[in-house]
CSV table of C-alpha atoms in Angstrom, one decimal:
chain,number,residue,atom,x,y,z
P,1,MET,CA,2.3,107.7,-113.3
P,2,SER,CA,0.9,107.2,-109.7
P,3,ARG,CA,-1.3,104.9,-108.3
P,4,ILE,CA,-5.0,106.6,-108.5
P,5,VAL,CA,-7.4,104.6,-106.6
P,6,ARG,CA,-11.0,105.3,-108.4
P,7,ILE,CA,-14.5,103.3,-109.9
P,8,HIS,CA,-15.6,102.2,-113.3
P,9,GLU,CA,-18.9,101.6,-111.6
P,10,TYR,CA,-21.3,102.1,-107.7
P,11,GLY,CA,-21.1,98.4,-105.5
P,12,ASP,CA,-19.8,97.5,-102.9
P,13,VAL,CA,-15.6,97.0,-102.0
P,14,SER,CA,-15.0,95.3,-104.3
P,15,VAL,CA,-14.9,98.3,-106.6
P,16,LEU,CA,-12.2,100.5,-105.4
P,17,ARG,CA,-9.2,99.9,-107.3
P,18,ILE,CA,-5.2,100.9,-107.3
P,19,GLU,CA,-4.6,101.9,-111.3
P,20,ASP,CA,-1.3,103.0,-112.5
P,21,VAL,CA,-2.5,107.1,-113.8
P,22,ALA,CA,-1.2,109.7,-115.3
P,23,VAL,CA,-1.8,113.3,-113.7
P,24,PRO,CA,-1.7,116.1,-115.2
P,25,ALA,CA,-0.1,119.3,-114.2
P,26,PRO,CA,-2.0,121.8,-112.2
P,27,ALA,CA,-4.6,123.6,-113.5
P,28,ALA,CA,-3.8,128.4,-112.8
P,29,ASP,CA,-5.6,128.0,-109.4
P,30,GLU,CA,-4.2,124.8,-108.4
P,31,VAL,CA,-1.8,122.9,-106.2
P,32,GLN,CA,-0.7,119.3,-107.0
P,33,ILE,CA,0.3,117.6,-103.6
P,34,GLY,CA,2.3,114.2,-103.8
P,35,VAL,CA,0.1,112.3,-101.2
P,36,LYS,CA,0.9,111.2,-97.5
P,37,ALA,CA,-2.0,109.8,-95.7
P,38,ILE,CA,-5.5,110.6,-96.6
P,39,GLY,CA,-9.1,110.7,-94.7
P,40,ILE,CA,-11.6,108.4,-95.4
P,41,ASN,CA,-15.4,109.8,-94.9
P,42,ARG,CA,-18.9,108.4,-95.0
P,43,ALA,CA,-19.7,110.9,-97.6
P,44,GLU,CA,-17.0,108.7,-100.1
P,45,VAL,CA,-18.7,105.5,-98.8
P,46,MET,CA,-21.7,107.1,-99.9
P,47,PHE,CA,-20.8,108.7,-103.1
P,48,ARG,CA,-19.6,104.6,-103.9
P,49,ASN,CA,-22.6,103.3,-103.2
P,50,HIS,CA,-24.8,105.6,-105.2
P,51,ALA,CA,-26.1,107.5,-101.8
P,52,TYR,CA,-24.4,111.1,-102.6
P,53,LEU,CA,-25.0,114.0,-104.4
P,54,GLN,CA,-23.2,114.0,-106.9
P,55,GLU,CA,-22.8,111.6,-109.9
P,56,ALA,CA,-20.6,110.0,-110.7
P,57,GLU,CA,-18.2,110.0,-115.0
P,58,PHE,CA,-16.4,106.4,-114.7
P,59,PRO,CA,-13.6,106.2,-114.3
P,60,SER,CA,-14.1,108.6,-111.1
P,61,ARG,CA,-11.2,109.4,-108.4
P,62,LEU,CA,-12.9,109.7,-105.4
P,63,GLY,CA,-11.6,111.9,-101.9
P,64,TYR,CA,-12.3,114.6,-99.5
P,65,GLU,CA,-9.1,115.0,-97.7
P,66,ALA,CA,-5.8,114.2,-97.6
P,67,ALA,CA,-2.4,115.6,-96.6
P,68,GLY,CA,0.9,116.0,-97.7
P,69,THR,CA,3.9,117.6,-99.5
P,70,VAL,CA,3.9,120.4,-102.1
P,71,VAL,CA,4.8,118.6,-105.7
P,72,THR,CA,4.5,122.0,-107.7
P,73,VAL,CA,1.5,124.6,-108.7
P,74,GLY,CA,-0.7,126.5,-111.0
P,75,ALA,CA,0.7,129.3,-112.8
P,76,ASP,CA,-1.6,132.2,-110.9
P,77,VAL,CA,-1.3,130.4,-107.2
P,78,THR,CA,1.1,132.4,-104.3
P,79,GLY,CA,2.2,131.3,-101.0
P,80,PHE,CA,3.2,127.5,-101.5
P,81,ALA,CA,7.0,126.0,-102.2
P,82,GLU,CA,7.8,122.5,-104.0
P,83,GLY,CA,8.1,120.3,-100.8
P,84,GLU,CA,5.8,122.8,-98.2
P,85,ALA,CA,3.3,119.8,-95.6
P,86,VAL,CA,-0.3,121.4,-96.8
P,87,SER,CA,-3.1,119.6,-95.8
P,88,VAL,CA,-6.9,119.9,-97.5
P,89,ILE,CA,-10.0,121.0,-97.4
P,90,PRO,CA,-12.4,119.3,-98.4
P,91,PRO,CA,-13.1,120.2,-102.2
P,92,LEU,CA,-16.7,121.3,-103.5
P,93,ASP,CA,-16.4,118.0,-106.8
P,94,ILE,CA,-15.3,114.8,-104.8
P,95,ALA,CA,-13.9,113.5,-107.9
P,96,ARG,CA,-12.8,116.3,-109.8
P,97,TRP,CA,-10.1,117.0,-107.3
P,98,GLY,CA,-10.0,113.2,-105.9
P,99,THR,CA,-7.5,112.6,-102.9
P,100,TYR,CA,-7.4,108.5,-103.2
P,101,GLY,CA,-4.2,108.1,-104.8
P,102,GLU,CA,-0.5,109.1,-104.3
P,103,VAL,CA,-0.9,112.5,-105.8
P,104,ALA,CA,-3.4,114.9,-105.7
P,105,ASN,CA,-4.5,118.2,-107.6
P,106,VAL,CA,-6.6,120.4,-105.6
P,107,PRO,CA,-8.1,124.0,-105.6
P,108,ALA,CA,-4.9,127.0,-103.9
P,109,ARG,CA,-8.0,128.9,-101.3
P,110,LEU,CA,-8.8,125.2,-99.9
P,111,VAL,CA,-5.1,124.7,-99.4
P,112,VAL,CA,-4.1,124.7,-96.0
P,113,LYS,CA,0.2,125.2,-93.8
P,114,HIS,CA,-1.0,123.3,-90.5
P,115,PRO,CA,0.4,123.4,-87.7
P,116,ALA,CA,3.9,121.5,-87.6
P,117,ALA,CA,3.3,119.9,-84.6
P,118,LEU,CA,0.2,117.6,-86.6
P,119,SER,CA,1.4,114.0,-88.4
P,120,PHE,CA,0.4,113.6,-91.8
P,121,GLU,CA,-2.0,111.3,-90.6
P,122,GLU,CA,-3.0,113.8,-88.0
P,123,ALA,CA,-4.0,116.8,-91.0
P,124,ALA,CA,-5.6,114.3,-92.8
P,125,ALA,CA,-7.6,114.1,-90.5
P,126,VAL,CA,-8.3,117.5,-90.1
P,127,TRP,CA,-10.6,119.6,-92.5
P,128,MET,CA,-13.3,117.6,-93.1
P,129,GLN,CA,-14.6,117.6,-89.4
P,130,TYR,CA,-13.6,120.9,-87.5
P,131,VAL,CA,-15.3,122.6,-90.4
P,132,THR,CA,-18.4,120.1,-90.8
P,133,ALA,CA,-19.3,121.0,-86.9
P,134,TRP,CA,-18.1,124.9,-86.6
P,135,GLY,CA,-20.3,126.1,-89.7
P,136,ALA,CA,-23.3,124.5,-87.9
P,137,LEU,CA,-21.9,124.8,-83.9
P,138,VAL,CA,-20.7,128.5,-84.2
P,139,GLU,CA,-21.1,130.0,-88.0
P,140,GLN,CA,-25.2,128.8,-87.5
P,141,ALA,CA,-26.4,127.9,-84.7
P,142,LYS,CA,-23.8,130.6,-82.6
P,143,LEU,CA,-23.3,127.5,-79.7
P,144,GLY,CA,-22.0,129.9,-77.0
P,145,GLU,CA,-21.1,130.1,-73.5
P,146,GLY,CA,-24.3,127.9,-71.1
P,147,ASP,CA,-25.3,126.5,-73.7
P,148,PHE,CA,-26.7,122.3,-74.2
P,149,VAL,CA,-26.3,121.4,-77.5
P,150,ILE,CA,-27.0,118.0,-78.6
P,151,VAL,CA,-24.4,115.6,-80.8
P,152,THR,CA,-26.4,112.4,-82.2
P,153,ALA,CA,-23.7,109.8,-84.0
P,154,ALA,CA,-21.4,110.8,-81.7
P,155,SER,CA,-18.6,108.5,-82.4
P,156,SER,CA,-18.7,110.0,-85.5
P,157,SER,CA,-14.9,112.2,-86.5
P,158,VAL,CA,-17.7,115.0,-86.1
P,159,GLY,CA,-19.6,114.4,-83.8
P,160,LEU,CA,-16.3,114.5,-81.6
P,161,ALA,CA,-15.2,117.0,-83.5
P,162,ALA,CA,-18.3,119.1,-82.0
P,163,PHE,CA,-17.6,117.9,-78.8
P,164,GLN,CA,-14.0,120.1,-78.3
P,165,ILE,CA,-15.3,122.6,-80.5
P,166,ALA,CA,-18.5,123.2,-78.0
P,167,ARG,CA,-16.1,123.4,-75.3
P,168,MET,CA,-14.2,125.7,-76.8
P,169,VAL,CA,-16.8,128.3,-76.7
P,170,GLY,CA,-18.1,127.4,-73.2
P,171,ALA,CA,-21.7,125.0,-74.2
P,172,THR,CA,-22.0,122.1,-72.7
P,173,VAL,CA,-22.2,118.6,-75.0
P,174,ILE,CA,-24.5,115.8,-74.2
P,175,ALA,CA,-23.3,112.8,-76.7
P,176,THR,CA,-26.2,110.1,-77.7
P,177,THR,CA,-25.6,106.4,-79.2
P,178,ARG,CA,-27.6,103.3,-79.4
P,179,THR,CA,-26.4,101.1,-76.4
P,180,GLY,CA,-23.8,101.8,-73.6
P,181,ALA,CA,-20.9,100.0,-74.4
P,182,LYS,CA,-19.3,103.8,-75.8
P,183,ARG,CA,-20.2,105.3,-72.9
P,184,GLN,CA,-17.1,105.6,-71.4
P,185,ALA,CA,-15.0,106.4,-73.7
P,186,LEU,CA,-17.2,109.2,-75.4
P,187,ILE,CA,-16.9,110.3,-71.8
P,188,ASP,CA,-12.7,110.5,-72.1
P,189,ALA,CA,-13.3,112.0,-75.7
P,190,GLY,CA,-15.1,115.5,-73.6
P,191,ALA,CA,-19.2,114.4,-74.0
P,192,HIS,CA,-19.9,115.6,-70.9
P,193,HIS,CA,-23.5,113.4,-71.0
P,194,VAL,CA,-23.9,110.2,-72.9
P,195,VAL,CA,-26.9,109.2,-73.7
P,196,ALA,CA,-27.4,105.9,-74.8
P,197,THR,CA,-31.2,105.6,-76.6
P,198,GLY,CA,-31.9,102.5,-76.6
P,199,GLU,CA,-31.2,102.3,-73.4
P,200,GLU,CA,-33.4,105.1,-71.8
P,201,ASP,CA,-35.7,108.3,-72.7
P,202,LEU,CA,-33.8,110.9,-74.7
P,203,VAL,CA,-36.4,113.3,-73.9
P,204,ALA,CA,-36.5,112.5,-70.1
P,205,ARG,CA,-32.7,112.5,-69.7
P,206,VAL,CA,-32.3,115.5,-71.5
P,207,MET,CA,-34.3,117.4,-69.3
P,208,GLU,CA,-33.2,116.3,-66.1
P,209,ILE,CA,-29.2,117.3,-67.8
P,210,THR,CA,-30.6,120.3,-68.3
P,211,ASP,CA,-33.1,121.1,-65.4
P,212,GLY,CA,-36.1,121.1,-68.0
P,213,GLN,CA,-35.2,123.1,-70.0
P,214,GLY,CA,-33.8,121.5,-73.5
P,215,ALA,CA,-31.4,121.8,-75.1
P,216,ARG,CA,-31.0,125.0,-78.1
P,217,VAL,CA,-29.3,123.2,-80.8
P,218,VAL,CA,-29.0,119.7,-81.6
P,219,LEU,CA,-26.4,118.4,-84.5
P,220,ASP,CA,-28.1,115.3,-86.4
P,221,PRO,CA,-26.9,112.9,-89.6
P,222,VAL,CA,-28.9,110.6,-88.8
P,223,GLY,CA,-33.0,111.6,-89.1
P,224,GLY,CA,-35.4,108.8,-89.0
P,225,PRO,CA,-37.3,108.2,-86.1
P,226,SER,CA,-34.6,109.4,-83.5
P,227,PHE,CA,-36.3,113.5,-85.6
P,228,GLU,CA,-39.0,113.3,-83.0
P,229,PRO,CA,-37.6,112.7,-79.9
P,230,LEU,CA,-35.1,114.8,-80.8
P,231,THR,CA,-37.0,118.2,-80.7
P,232,GLU,CA,-38.7,117.2,-78.4
P,233,SER,CA,-35.4,117.8,-76.5
P,234,MET,CA,-35.2,121.1,-77.7
P,235,ALA,CA,-35.4,124.0,-75.5
P,236,CYS,CA,-37.9,126.8,-76.1
P,237,GLY,CA,-36.3,128.7,-79.9
P,238,GLY,CA,-33.6,125.8,-80.6
P,239,ILE,CA,-32.1,125.3,-83.2
P,240,LEU,CA,-31.5,121.4,-85.1
P,241,LEU,CA,-29.0,121.3,-87.9
P,242,GLN,CA,-29.2,118.4,-89.8
P,243,TYR,CA,-26.4,117.6,-92.2
P,244,GLY,CA,-26.8,113.8,-92.9
P,245,ALA,CA,-29.7,111.1,-93.7
P,246,LEU,CA,-28.1,108.0,-92.1
P,247,SER,CA,-31.0,106.7,-91.1
P,248,GLY,CA,-32.4,105.5,-94.3
P,249,GLU,CA,-36.1,105.6,-92.8
P,250,PRO,CA,-38.4,107.9,-93.3
P,251,THR,CA,-38.2,111.5,-91.2
P,252,PRO,CA,-41.7,112.9,-90.0
P,253,PHE,CA,-42.4,116.3,-89.9
P,254,PRO,CA,-42.6,117.0,-86.2
P,255,LEU,CA,-45.0,119.4,-86.2
P,256,PHE,CA,-45.9,120.7,-82.8
P,257,SER,CA,-42.9,120.4,-81.3
P,258,VAL,CA,-41.9,122.9,-84.0
P,259,LEU,CA,-45.2,124.7,-83.2
P,260,SER,CA,-44.7,124.9,-80.1
P,261,LYS,CA,-41.3,125.9,-79.2
P,262,SER,CA,-40.2,128.0,-82.5
P,263,LEU,CA,-37.4,126.2,-83.6
P,264,THR,CA,-35.6,126.6,-86.8
P,265,LEU,CA,-35.2,122.8,-88.5
P,266,LYS,CA,-32.6,124.1,-90.6
P,267,GLY,CA,-30.8,121.4,-93.4
P,268,TYR,CA,-26.8,122.1,-93.5
P,269,LEU,CA,-23.5,120.9,-95.6
P,270,TYR,CA,-19.8,121.6,-94.9
P,271,SER,CA,-20.3,123.4,-98.9
P,272,GLU,CA,-22.3,126.6,-97.5
P,273,ILE,CA,-18.7,126.8,-94.9
P,274,VAL,CA,-16.1,126.1,-99.2
P,275,SER,CA,-17.8,128.2,-101.0
P,276,ASP,CA,-18.4,130.7,-98.7
P,277,ASP,CA,-14.4,132.8,-99.0
P,278,ALA,CA,-15.5,135.3,-95.9
P,279,ALA,CA,-16.8,132.2,-93.9
P,280,LEU,CA,-14.0,129.9,-94.9
P,281,ASP,CA,-11.7,132.3,-93.6
P,282,ARG,CA,-13.2,132.0,-90.5
P,283,ALA,CA,-12.9,128.5,-90.5
P,284,LYS,CA,-9.3,128.2,-90.9
P,285,ALA,CA,-8.7,130.4,-88.5
P,286,PHE,CA,-11.3,129.7,-85.6
P,287,ILE,CA,-10.0,125.9,-86.9
P,288,VAL,CA,-6.2,127.0,-86.8
P,289,ALA,CA,-5.6,127.9,-83.6
P,290,GLY,CA,-7.7,125.2,-81.6
P,291,LEU,CA,-5.3,123.3,-83.1
P,292,GLU,CA,-1.9,125.2,-82.0
P,293,SER,CA,-3.6,125.5,-78.5
P,294,GLY,CA,-4.2,122.1,-78.6
P,295,ALA,CA,-7.9,122.1,-78.0
P,296,LEU,CA,-8.2,120.8,-81.3
P,297,LYS,CA,-7.4,117.4,-81.3
P,298,PRO,CA,-7.8,114.7,-84.4
P,299,ARG,CA,-8.3,110.8,-83.0
P,300,ILE,CA,-7.4,108.5,-85.4
P,301,ALA,CA,-9.8,105.2,-84.4
P,302,ARG,CA,-7.4,103.5,-86.6
P,303,THR,CA,-4.9,103.2,-89.8
P,304,PHE,CA,-4.7,101.5,-92.6
P,305,PRO,CA,-1.7,101.6,-96.2
P,306,LEU,CA,-3.0,102.8,-99.5
P,307,ASP,CA,-3.3,98.6,-100.6
P,308,ALA,CA,-5.6,98.2,-97.9
P,309,ILE,CA,-8.9,101.2,-99.1
P,310,GLN,CA,-11.0,97.8,-99.4
P,311,ASP,CA,-10.8,97.1,-95.7
P,312,ALA,CA,-10.5,101.4,-94.1
P,313,HIS,CA,-13.7,101.3,-96.4
P,314,ARG,CA,-15.2,98.3,-94.9
P,315,PHE,CA,-14.2,99.3,-91.6
P,316,LEU,CA,-16.0,102.3,-91.9
P,317,GLU,CA,-18.7,100.5,-92.5
P,318,SER,CA,-18.7,98.2,-89.7
P,319,ASN,CA,-19.3,101.5,-88.0
P,320,GLU,CA,-16.7,99.9,-85.1
P,321,GLN,CA,-14.7,102.8,-84.8
P,322,ILE,CA,-14.5,106.5,-82.5
P,323,GLY,CA,-12.8,109.0,-84.7
P,324,LYS,CA,-11.0,108.3,-88.1
P,325,VAL,CA,-9.9,106.4,-90.5
P,326,VAL,CA,-6.5,107.5,-91.9
P,327,VAL,CA,-4.7,105.7,-94.4
P,328,THR,CA,-1.1,106.2,-95.1
P,329,VAL,CA,0.4,106.5,-98.4
């Protein structure tokens, strides 16, 4: 029996229960991992709240990210040995391959031998943020030297990952945040410019920063009323990648900005990368190289023990963190 986090209904953090569960042997194409650390994501909070793309079948596991050691492998799996340190690229099913707990079975194609210099806590904080940001910025937007990119919800783990990836390819980062309270922390984390949208005019500031050209790329998980000023801040021929709906308010379609600037507005999910073997290989190569060189380094906002999983979710929902929330097992 292993200690596993499950939910038996949707709701607030109180529905997260640690239970003794018999975890089956891995399927033929899976690796069983003894979990040492778990990365906590807003997707899991949304799943718990019944606000996610996937429905639960109760009782349900949850969790996308983990790092640990190989316990055993499925019959068809090669290349992994018992005891090796590995981390997990988030799979396509948050419940079937849930990582919250002492043991997890995950698809072998999504298991990575991360650089040895990474701690388990750091390794558990790598793949959701960097695959999400890389897929949007590099694979799809073709971000490169001389580009300006606006990154909203900039203090999130994906936001900070976007800073580092943009710098790797020679782009300039304009981070947005609601107030100036996090300005210096975002600069310290790698943003070139920070715009406090509750205190400054976003469009005017972006045009000032870009000498009137606007930003060619926008990475946004928020939507809602901020959508129109974002598009007004973009350059002609620019692309906006929408990878979330944190606002909860209606998102108006910015017709005149789209028409006058020939903008591309694209919904984006990290699963576009994970479900494509060739794109996934490109992501792994880029991210591992960045981790090895030090250009990519996950930032841990706070760690909690497994027994405090409810507190970890509560802290993430408070939006007080800059970086990744991690649970140690």
